[in-house]
Coordinates of C-alpha atoms in Angstrom, one line a residue:
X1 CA -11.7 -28.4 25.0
X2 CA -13.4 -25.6 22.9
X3 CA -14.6 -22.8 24.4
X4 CA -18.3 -21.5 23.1
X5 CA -20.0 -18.3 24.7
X6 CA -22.6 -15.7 23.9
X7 CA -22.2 -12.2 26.1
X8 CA -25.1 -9.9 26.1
X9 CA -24.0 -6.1 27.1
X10 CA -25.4 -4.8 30.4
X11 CA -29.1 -3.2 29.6
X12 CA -29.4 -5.4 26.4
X13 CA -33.2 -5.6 25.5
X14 CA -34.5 -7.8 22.8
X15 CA -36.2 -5.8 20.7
X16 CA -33.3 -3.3 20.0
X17 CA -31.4 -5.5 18.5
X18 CA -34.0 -8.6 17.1
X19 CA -32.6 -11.9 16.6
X20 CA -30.4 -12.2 19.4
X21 CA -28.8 -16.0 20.5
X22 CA -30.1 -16.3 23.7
X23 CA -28.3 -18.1 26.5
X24 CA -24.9 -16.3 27.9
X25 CA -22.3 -18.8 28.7
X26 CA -24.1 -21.3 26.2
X27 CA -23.2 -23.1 23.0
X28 CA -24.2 -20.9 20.1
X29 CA -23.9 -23.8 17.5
X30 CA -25.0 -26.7 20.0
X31 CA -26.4 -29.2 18.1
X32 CA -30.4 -28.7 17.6
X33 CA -30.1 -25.1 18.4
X34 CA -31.2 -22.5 16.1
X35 CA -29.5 -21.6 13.3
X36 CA -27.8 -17.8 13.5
X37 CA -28.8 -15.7 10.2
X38 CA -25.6 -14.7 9.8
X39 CA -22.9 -17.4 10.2
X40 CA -18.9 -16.2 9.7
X41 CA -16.0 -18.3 9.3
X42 CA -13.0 -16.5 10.4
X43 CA -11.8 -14.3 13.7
X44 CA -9.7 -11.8 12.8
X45 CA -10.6 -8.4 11.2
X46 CA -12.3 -9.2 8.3
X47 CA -14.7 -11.5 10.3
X48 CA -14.6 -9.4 13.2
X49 CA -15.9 -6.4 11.0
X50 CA -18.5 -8.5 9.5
X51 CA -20.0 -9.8 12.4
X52 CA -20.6 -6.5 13.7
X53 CA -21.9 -4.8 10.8
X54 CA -24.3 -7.8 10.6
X55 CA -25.5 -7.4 14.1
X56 CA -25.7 -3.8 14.0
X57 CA -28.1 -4.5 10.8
X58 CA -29.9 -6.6 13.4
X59 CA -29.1 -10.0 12.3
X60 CA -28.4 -13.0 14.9
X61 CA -24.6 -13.5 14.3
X62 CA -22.4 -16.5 14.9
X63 CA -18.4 -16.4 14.8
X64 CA -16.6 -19.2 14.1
X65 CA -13.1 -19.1 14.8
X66 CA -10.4 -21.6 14.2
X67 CA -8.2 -21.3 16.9
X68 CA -8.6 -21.4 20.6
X69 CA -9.4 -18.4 22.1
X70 CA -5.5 -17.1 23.5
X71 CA -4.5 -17.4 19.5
X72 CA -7.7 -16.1 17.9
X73 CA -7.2 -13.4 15.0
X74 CA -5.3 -15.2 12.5
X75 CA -2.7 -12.5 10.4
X76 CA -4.4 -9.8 12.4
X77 CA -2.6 -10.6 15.4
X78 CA 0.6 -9.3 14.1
X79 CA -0.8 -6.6 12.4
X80 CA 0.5 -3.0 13.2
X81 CA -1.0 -0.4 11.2
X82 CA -3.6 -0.1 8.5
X83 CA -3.9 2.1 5.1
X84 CA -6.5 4.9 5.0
X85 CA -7.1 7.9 2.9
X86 CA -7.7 11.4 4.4
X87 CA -8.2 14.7 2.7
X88 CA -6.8 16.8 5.5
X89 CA -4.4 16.2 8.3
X90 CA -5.9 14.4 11.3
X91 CA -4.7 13.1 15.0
X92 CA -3.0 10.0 13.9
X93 CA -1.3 10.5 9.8
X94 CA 0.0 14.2 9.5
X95 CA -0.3 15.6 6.4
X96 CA -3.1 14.7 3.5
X97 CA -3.5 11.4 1.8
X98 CA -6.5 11.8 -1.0
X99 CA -8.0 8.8 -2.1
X100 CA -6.7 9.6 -5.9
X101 CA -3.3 9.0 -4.4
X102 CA -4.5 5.4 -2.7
X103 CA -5.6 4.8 -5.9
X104 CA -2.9 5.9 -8.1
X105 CA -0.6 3.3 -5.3
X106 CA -2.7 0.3 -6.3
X107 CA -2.7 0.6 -10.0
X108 CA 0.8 1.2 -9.7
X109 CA 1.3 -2.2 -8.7
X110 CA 0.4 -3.8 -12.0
X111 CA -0.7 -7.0 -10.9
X112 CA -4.4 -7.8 -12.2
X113 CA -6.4 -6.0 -9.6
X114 CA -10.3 -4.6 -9.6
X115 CA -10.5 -0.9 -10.6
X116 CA -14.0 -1.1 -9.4
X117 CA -12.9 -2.6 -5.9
X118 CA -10.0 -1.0 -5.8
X119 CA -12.2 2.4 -5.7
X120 CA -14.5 0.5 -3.2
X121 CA -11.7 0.0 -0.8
X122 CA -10.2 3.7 -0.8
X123 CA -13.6 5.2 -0.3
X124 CA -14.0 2.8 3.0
X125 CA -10.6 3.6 4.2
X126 CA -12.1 7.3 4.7
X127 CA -13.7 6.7 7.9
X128 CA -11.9 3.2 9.0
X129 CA -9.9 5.1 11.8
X130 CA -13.2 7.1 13.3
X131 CA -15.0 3.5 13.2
X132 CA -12.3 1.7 14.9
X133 CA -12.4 3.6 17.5
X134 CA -16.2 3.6 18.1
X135 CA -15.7 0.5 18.5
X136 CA -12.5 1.1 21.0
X137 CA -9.6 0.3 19.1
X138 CA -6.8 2.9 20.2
X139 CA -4.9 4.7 17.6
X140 CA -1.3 6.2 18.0
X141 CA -0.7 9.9 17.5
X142 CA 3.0 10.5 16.4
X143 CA 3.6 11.7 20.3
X144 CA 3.2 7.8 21.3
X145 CA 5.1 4.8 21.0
X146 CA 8.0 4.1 19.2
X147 CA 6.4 3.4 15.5
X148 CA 6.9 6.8 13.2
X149 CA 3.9 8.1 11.4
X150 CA 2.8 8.0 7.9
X151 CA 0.9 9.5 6.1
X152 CA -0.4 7.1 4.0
X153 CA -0.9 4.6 7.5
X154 CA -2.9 4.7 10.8
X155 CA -0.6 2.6 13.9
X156 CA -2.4 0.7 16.3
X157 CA -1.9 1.0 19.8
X158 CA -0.5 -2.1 21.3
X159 CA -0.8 -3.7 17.7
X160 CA -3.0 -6.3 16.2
X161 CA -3.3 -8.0 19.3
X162 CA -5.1 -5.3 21.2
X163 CA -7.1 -4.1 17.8
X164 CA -8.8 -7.7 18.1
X165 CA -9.6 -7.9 22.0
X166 CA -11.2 -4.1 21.5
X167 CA -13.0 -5.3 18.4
X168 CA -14.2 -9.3 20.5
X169 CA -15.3 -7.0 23.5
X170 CA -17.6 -5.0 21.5
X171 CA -19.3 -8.1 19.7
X172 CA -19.9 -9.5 22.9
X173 CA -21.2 -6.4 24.0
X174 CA -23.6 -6.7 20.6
X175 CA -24.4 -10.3 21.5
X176 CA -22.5 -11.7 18.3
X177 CA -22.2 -15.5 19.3
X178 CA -18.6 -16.6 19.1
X179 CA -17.3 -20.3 18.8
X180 CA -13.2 -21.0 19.2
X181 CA -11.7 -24.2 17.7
X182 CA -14.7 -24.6 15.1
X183 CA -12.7 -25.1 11.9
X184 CA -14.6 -23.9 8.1
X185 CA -14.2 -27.2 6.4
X186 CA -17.2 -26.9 3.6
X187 CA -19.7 -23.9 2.0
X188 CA -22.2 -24.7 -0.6
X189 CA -22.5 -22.4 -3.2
X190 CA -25.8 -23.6 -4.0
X191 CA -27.3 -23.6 -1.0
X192 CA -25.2 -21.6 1.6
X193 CA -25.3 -24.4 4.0
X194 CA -21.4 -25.0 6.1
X195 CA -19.6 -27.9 7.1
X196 CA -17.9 -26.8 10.6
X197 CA -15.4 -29.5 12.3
X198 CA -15.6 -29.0 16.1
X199 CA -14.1 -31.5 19.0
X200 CA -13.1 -33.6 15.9
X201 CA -16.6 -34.0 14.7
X202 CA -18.2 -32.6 11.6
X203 CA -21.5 -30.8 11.4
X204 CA -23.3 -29.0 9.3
X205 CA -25.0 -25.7 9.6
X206 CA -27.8 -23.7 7.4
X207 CA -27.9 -20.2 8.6
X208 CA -29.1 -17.6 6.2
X209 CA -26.0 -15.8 5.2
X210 CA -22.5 -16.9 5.1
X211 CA -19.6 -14.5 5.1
X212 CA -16.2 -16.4 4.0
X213 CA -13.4 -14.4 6.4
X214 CA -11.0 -17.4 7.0
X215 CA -8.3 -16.4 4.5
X216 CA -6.3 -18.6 2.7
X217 CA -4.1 -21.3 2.1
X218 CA -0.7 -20.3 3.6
X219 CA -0.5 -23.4 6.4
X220 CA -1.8 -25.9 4.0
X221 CA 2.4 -26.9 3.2
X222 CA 1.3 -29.9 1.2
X223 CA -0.4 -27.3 -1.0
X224 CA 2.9 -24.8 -1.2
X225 CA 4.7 -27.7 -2.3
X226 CA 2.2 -27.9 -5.8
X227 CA 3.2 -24.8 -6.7
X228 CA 7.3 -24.5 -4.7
X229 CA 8.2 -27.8 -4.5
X230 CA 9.8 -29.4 -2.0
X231 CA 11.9 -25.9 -1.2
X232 CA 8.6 -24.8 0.5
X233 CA 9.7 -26.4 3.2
X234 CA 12.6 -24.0 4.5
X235 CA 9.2 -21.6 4.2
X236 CA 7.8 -20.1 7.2
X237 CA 4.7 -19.1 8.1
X238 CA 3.9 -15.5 9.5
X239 CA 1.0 -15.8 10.6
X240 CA -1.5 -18.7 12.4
X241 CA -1.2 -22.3 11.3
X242 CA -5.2 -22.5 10.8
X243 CA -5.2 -20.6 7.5
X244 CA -5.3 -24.2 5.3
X245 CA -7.8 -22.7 2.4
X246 CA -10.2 -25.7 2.8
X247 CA -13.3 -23.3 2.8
X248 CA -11.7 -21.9 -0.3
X249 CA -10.8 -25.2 -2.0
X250 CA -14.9 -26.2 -1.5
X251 CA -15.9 -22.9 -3.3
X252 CA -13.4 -23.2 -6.1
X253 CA -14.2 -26.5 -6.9
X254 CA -17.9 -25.9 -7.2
X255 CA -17.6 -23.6 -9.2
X256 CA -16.8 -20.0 -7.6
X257 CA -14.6 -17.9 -10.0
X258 CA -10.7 -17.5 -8.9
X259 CA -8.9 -14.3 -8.3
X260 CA -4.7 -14.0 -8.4
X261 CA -1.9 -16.9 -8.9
X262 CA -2.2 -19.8 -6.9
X263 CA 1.7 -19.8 -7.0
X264 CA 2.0 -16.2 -6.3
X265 CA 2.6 -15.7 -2.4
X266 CA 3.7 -12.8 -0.4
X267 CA 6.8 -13.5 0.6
X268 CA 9.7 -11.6 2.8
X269 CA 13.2 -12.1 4.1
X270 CA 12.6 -14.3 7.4
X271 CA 15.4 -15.1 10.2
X272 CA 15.3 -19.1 9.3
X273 CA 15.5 -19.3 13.0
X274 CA 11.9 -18.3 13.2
X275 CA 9.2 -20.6 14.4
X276 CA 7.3 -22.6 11.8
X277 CA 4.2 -20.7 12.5
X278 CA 3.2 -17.5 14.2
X279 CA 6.9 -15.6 13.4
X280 CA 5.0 -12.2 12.9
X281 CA 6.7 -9.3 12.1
X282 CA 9.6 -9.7 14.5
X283 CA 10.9 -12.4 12.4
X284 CA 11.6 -10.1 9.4
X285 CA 15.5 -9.7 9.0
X286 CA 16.1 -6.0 8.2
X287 CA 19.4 -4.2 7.7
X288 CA 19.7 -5.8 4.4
X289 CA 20.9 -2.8 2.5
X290 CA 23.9 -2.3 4.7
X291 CA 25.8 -5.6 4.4
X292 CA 26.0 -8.0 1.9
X293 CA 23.7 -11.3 1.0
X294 CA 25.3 -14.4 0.3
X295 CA 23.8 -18.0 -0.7
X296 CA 25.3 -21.2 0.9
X297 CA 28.3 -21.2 -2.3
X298 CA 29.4 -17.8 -1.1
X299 CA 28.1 -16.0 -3.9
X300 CA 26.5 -12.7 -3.5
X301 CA 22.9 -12.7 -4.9
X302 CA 21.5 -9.5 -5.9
X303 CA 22.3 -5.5 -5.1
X304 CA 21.1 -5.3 -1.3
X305 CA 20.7 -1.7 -1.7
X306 CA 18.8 -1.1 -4.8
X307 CA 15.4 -1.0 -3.0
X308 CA 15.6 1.0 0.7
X309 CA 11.9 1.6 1.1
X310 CA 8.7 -0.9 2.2
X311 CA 9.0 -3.1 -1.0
X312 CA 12.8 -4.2 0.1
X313 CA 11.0 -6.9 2.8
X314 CA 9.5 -8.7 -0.1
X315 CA 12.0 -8.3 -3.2
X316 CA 14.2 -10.4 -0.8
X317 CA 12.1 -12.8 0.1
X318 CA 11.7 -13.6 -3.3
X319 CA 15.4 -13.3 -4.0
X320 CA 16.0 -16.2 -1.2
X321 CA 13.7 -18.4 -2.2
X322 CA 15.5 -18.6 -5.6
X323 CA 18.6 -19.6 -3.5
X324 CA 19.5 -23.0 -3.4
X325 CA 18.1 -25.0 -0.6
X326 CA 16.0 -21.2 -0.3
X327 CA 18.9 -19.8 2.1
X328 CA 21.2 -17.6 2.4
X329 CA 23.1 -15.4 4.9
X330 CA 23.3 -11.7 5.9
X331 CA 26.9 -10.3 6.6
X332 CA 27.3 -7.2 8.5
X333 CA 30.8 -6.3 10.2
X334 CA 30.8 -4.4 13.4
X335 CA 30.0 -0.5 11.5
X336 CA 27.6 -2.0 9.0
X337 CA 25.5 -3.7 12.1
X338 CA 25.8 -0.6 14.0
X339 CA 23.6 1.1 10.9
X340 CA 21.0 -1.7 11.4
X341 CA 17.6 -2.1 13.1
X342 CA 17.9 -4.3 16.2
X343 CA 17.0 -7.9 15.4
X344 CA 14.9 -10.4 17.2
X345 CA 17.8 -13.0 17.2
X346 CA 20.8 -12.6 18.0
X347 CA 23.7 -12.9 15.2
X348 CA 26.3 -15.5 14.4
X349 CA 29.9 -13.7 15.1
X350 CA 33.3 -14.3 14.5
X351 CA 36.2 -12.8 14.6
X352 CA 37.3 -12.9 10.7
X353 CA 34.8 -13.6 7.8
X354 CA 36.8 -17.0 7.5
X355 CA 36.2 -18.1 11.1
X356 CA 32.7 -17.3 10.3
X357 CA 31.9 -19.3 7.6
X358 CA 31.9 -22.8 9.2
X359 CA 28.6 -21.2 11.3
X360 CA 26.8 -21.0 7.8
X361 CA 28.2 -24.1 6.2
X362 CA 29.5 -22.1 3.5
X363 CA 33.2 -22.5 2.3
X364 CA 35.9 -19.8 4.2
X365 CA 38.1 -19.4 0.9
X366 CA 34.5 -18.8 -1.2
X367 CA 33.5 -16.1 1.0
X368 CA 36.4 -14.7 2.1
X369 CA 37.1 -13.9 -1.5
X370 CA 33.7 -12.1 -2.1
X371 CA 34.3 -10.2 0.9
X372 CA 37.7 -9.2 -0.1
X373 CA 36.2 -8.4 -3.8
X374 CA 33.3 -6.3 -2.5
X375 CA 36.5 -4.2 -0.2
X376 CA 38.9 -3.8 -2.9
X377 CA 36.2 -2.4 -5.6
X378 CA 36.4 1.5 -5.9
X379 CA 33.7 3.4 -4.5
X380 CA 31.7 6.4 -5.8
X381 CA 30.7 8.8 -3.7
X382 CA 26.6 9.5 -3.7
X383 CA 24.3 11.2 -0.9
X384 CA 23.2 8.2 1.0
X385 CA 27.1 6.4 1.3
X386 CA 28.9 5.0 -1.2
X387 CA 28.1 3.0 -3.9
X388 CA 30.2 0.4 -6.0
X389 CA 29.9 -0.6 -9.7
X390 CA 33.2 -2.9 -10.0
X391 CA 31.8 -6.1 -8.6
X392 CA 28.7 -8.0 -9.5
X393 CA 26.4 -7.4 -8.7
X394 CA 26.5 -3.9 -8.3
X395 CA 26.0 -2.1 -4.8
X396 CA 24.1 1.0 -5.3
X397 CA 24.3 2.7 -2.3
X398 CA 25.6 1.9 1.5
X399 CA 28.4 0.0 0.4
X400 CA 30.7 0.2 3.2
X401 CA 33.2 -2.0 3.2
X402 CA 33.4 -4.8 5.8
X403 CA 36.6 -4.7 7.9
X404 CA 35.7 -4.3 11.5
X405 CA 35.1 -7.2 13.4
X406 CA 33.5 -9.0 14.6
X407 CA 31.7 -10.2 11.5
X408 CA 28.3 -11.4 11.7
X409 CA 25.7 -13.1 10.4
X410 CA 22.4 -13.8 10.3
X411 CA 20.4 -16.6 8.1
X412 CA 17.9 -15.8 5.7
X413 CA 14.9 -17.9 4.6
X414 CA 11.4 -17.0 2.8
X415 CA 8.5 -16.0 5.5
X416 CA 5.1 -16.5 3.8
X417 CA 2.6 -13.6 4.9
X418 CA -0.3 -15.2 2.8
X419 CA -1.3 -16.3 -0.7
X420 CA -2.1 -14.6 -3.3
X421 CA -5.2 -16.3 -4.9
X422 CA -8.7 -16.4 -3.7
X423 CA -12.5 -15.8 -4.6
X424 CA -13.7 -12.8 -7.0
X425 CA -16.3 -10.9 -5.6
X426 CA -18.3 -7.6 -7.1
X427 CA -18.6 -4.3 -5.6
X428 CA -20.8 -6.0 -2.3
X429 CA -18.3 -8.6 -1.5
X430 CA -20.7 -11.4 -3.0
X431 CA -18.9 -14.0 -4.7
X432 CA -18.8 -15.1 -8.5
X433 CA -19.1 -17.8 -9.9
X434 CA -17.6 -18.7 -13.1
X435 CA -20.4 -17.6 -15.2
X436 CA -20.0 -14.3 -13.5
X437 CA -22.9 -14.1 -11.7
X438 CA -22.9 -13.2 -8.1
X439 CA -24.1 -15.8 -4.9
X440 CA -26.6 -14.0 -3.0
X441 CA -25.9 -16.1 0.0
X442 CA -22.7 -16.6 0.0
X443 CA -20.0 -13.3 0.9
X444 CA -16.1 -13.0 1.1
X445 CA -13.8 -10.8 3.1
X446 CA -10.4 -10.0 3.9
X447 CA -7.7 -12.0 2.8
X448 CA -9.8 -14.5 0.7
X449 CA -10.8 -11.6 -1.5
X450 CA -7.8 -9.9 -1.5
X451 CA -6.3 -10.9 -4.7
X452 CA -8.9 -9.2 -5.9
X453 CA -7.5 -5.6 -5.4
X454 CA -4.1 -6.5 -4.9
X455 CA -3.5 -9.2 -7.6
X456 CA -0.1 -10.6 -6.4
X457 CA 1.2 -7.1 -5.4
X458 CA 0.7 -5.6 -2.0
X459 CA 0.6 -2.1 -0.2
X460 CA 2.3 -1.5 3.2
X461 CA -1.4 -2.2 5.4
X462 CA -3.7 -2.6 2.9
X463 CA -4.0 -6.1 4.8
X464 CA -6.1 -4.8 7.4
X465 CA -8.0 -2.1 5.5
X466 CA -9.3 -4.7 3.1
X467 CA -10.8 -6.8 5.9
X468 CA -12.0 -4.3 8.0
X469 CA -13.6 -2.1 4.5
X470 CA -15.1 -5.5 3.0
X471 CA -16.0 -6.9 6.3
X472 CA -17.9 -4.7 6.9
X473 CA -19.5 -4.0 3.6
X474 CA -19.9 -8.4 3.8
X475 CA -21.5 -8.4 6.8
X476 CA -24.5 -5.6 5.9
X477 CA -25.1 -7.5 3.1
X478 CA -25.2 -10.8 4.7
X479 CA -28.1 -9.4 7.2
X480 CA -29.8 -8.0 4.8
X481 CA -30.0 -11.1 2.7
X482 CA -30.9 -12.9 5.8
X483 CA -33.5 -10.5 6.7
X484 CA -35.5 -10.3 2.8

């Protein structure tokens, strides 16, 4: 059964904050109630930092949030740090990163992004950390927790996962009215009003404002197989199952104007023994560049070391998913494994690469000839281990041979973290429409805007600072539309 509440904080009076929905423990969108002036579709950051700017601006605020409450937050969830620029060291990112240099990162991509909200988003990153925590989200020095720093990125404190219950308890503190398994189906573009599904049922809604936070259209797999064909389904999904992209599909098809690839998704190497949904970043297979990849003939793909840093997650996810049957197989031998991160799941093993192949379904003789090819080759020495240019394709660095057993293995697939393609919006998240004008009712945030900076590239935690930066810039001018 859904679960609909409204908390007011201790000593709340009504005419600091005007507009409030009244009724704790009540129904904020129970039908023939009034309607909120501010209504956002979508529960994790992006929403979340919408809904409180909104309320802060003094505008009655409804969230509506897909999921039930014990999996509210969408990608957030599994989020673990977040991009923000500083001019001078501070508690939590050592050293200096200027917003020239965030900037300089984002245009390095390539990839079709906003100059103008590319500048936007830097500027809002200045003082993302100091307005987390007002709103108490905790922040890891590089004393705590395992994660190292950055700095280029802020670490959360317990993760995504406690970033969202600090960020719900404080708009229930505000009074933001928040509604679990109430599903964006519908927006207008013309008029702003929203077609919710809740308890199976449809209804429609006409607040004053709507801010579009909900995402987009990862979990729609009927939709992945358009663009990937039937090979999207080896795909898993990162993040939540209730990021389908109908809100999106309704604006696009009346008319809003479309930002990135609709093909294009952001995609990493995955253990394919990860759930369908909800894998986070635990699911990831690292370690990469210290064995060798293999699809199911054998074969070694690509050079598992030519890319060591952040970017190596998503060059192999979309080296898998050119595979046949969008698999393949990591081989370490006992050394190589040593080298690597720990793993979620635990490997395949074997006592010779031949006894291991069976496990994969791959062919003994074909791998245990590409193993014994990648051994014989001559190795060069260079400063981070040796690298080999007698096989193909080439190993450029760490490429110990594998000799000491056991041999094991761990299978590959493509993880989707989300889609690249989504709504334009100018410089106060409004959206366009084709004829470039912007809706003034209508706003976007987080990852249904994201293309817009990003294109089809991506920045290691630009994720979050993009929904927390527009969220919040969403949300203000939601209130203020709802309130002229």
């Amino acid at each position: 059964m859904a679960s609909f509440f409204t908390i007011r904080p201790a000593g709340w009076r009504g005419d600091r904050i005007h507009g409030s929905l009244s009724g704790t423990g009540t129904d904020p969108l129970a039908p023939g109630s009034r309607a909120p002036d501010v209504l956002v579709l979508g529960g994790g950051i992006a929403g979340l930092s919408a809904a409180l700017a909104a309320r802060r601006a003094g505008a009655s605020v409804v969230l509506a949030e897909a999921a039930p409450a014990p999996l509210r937050g969408g990608n957030s969830r599994h989020g673990r740090n977040f991009r923000a620029a500083h001019p001078f060291p501070t508690p939590f990112s050592p050293g200096s990163y200027p917003e020239a240099d965030f900037l300089s990162e984002l245009r390095s991509l390539g990839t079709g992004g906003d100059p103008v909200l590319a500048q936007v988003l830097a500027a809002g990153s200045l003082t993302l950390p100091e307005r987390l925590r007002d709103d108490g989200v905790a922040l890891q020095t590089p004393a705590q927790g395992p994660l190292p720093w950055s700095r280029k990125t802020v670490f959360l404190l317990g993760g995504g996962t406690a970033m969202l219950n600090a960020l719900y308890a404080a708009a229930a503190r505000l009074g933001v009215g928040l509604a679990y398994e109430t599903e964006g189906v519908a927006v207008s573009l013309a008029e702003g009003t929203v077609t919710v599904r809740r308890n199976g049922s449809l209804q429609t809604l006409a607040p004053r404002a709507v801010v579009v936070a909900c995402g987009g259209f990862q979990a729609d797999r009927a939709r992945l197989r358009r663009w990937w064909g039937e090979g999207a389904e080896a795909f898993r999904i990162r993040g939540a199952p209730f990021a389908t992209g109908a809100v999106l599909s309704s604006l696009l098809d009346q008319g809003a104007q479309a930002t990135g690839d609709p093909k294009a998704l952001h995609l990493v190497a995955t253990d394919a023994r990860s759930p369908l949904f909800d894998g986070g970043i635990v699911s990831r297979v690292d370690g990469i560049s210290w064995g060798i990849v293999v699809d199911r003939h054998g074969r070694r793909i690509a050079d598992e070391a030519q890319d060591i840093g952040p970017g190596r997650h998503t060059a192999w996810g979309r080296q898998v998913a050119a595979c046949p049957g969008q698999t393949a197989w990591l081989i370490h031998d006992a050394r190589t494994q040593s080298q690597a991160p720990r793993a979620a799941f635990a490997p395949l093993c074997a006592g010779t690469v031949e006894e291991l192949a069976p496990a994969l379904s791959v062919e003994p003789a074909a791998l245990g000839a590409t193993v014994a090819a990648f051994n014989a080759a001559p190795r060069l020495p260079v400063a981070d281990g040796p690298r080999i240019a007698a096989v193909f394709p080439p190993k450029s660095r760490r490429a110990l041979p594998l000799l000491r057993p056991p041999f094991a293995a761990f299978p590959i697939c493509p993880g989707v973290t989300f889609t690249a393609y989504g709504l334009a919006v100018d410089s106060q998240a409004r959206i366009l429409t084709t004829a470039g004008t912007p809706c003034q009712t209508v706003f976007a945030a987080g990852a249904a805007m994201a293309p817009g900076i990003l294109g089809t590239g991506y920045l290691a935690g630009a994720a979050l600072t993009i929904g927390a930066v527009f969220g919040r810039i969403a949300g203000e001018g939601a209130a203020r539309r709802a309130q002229s």
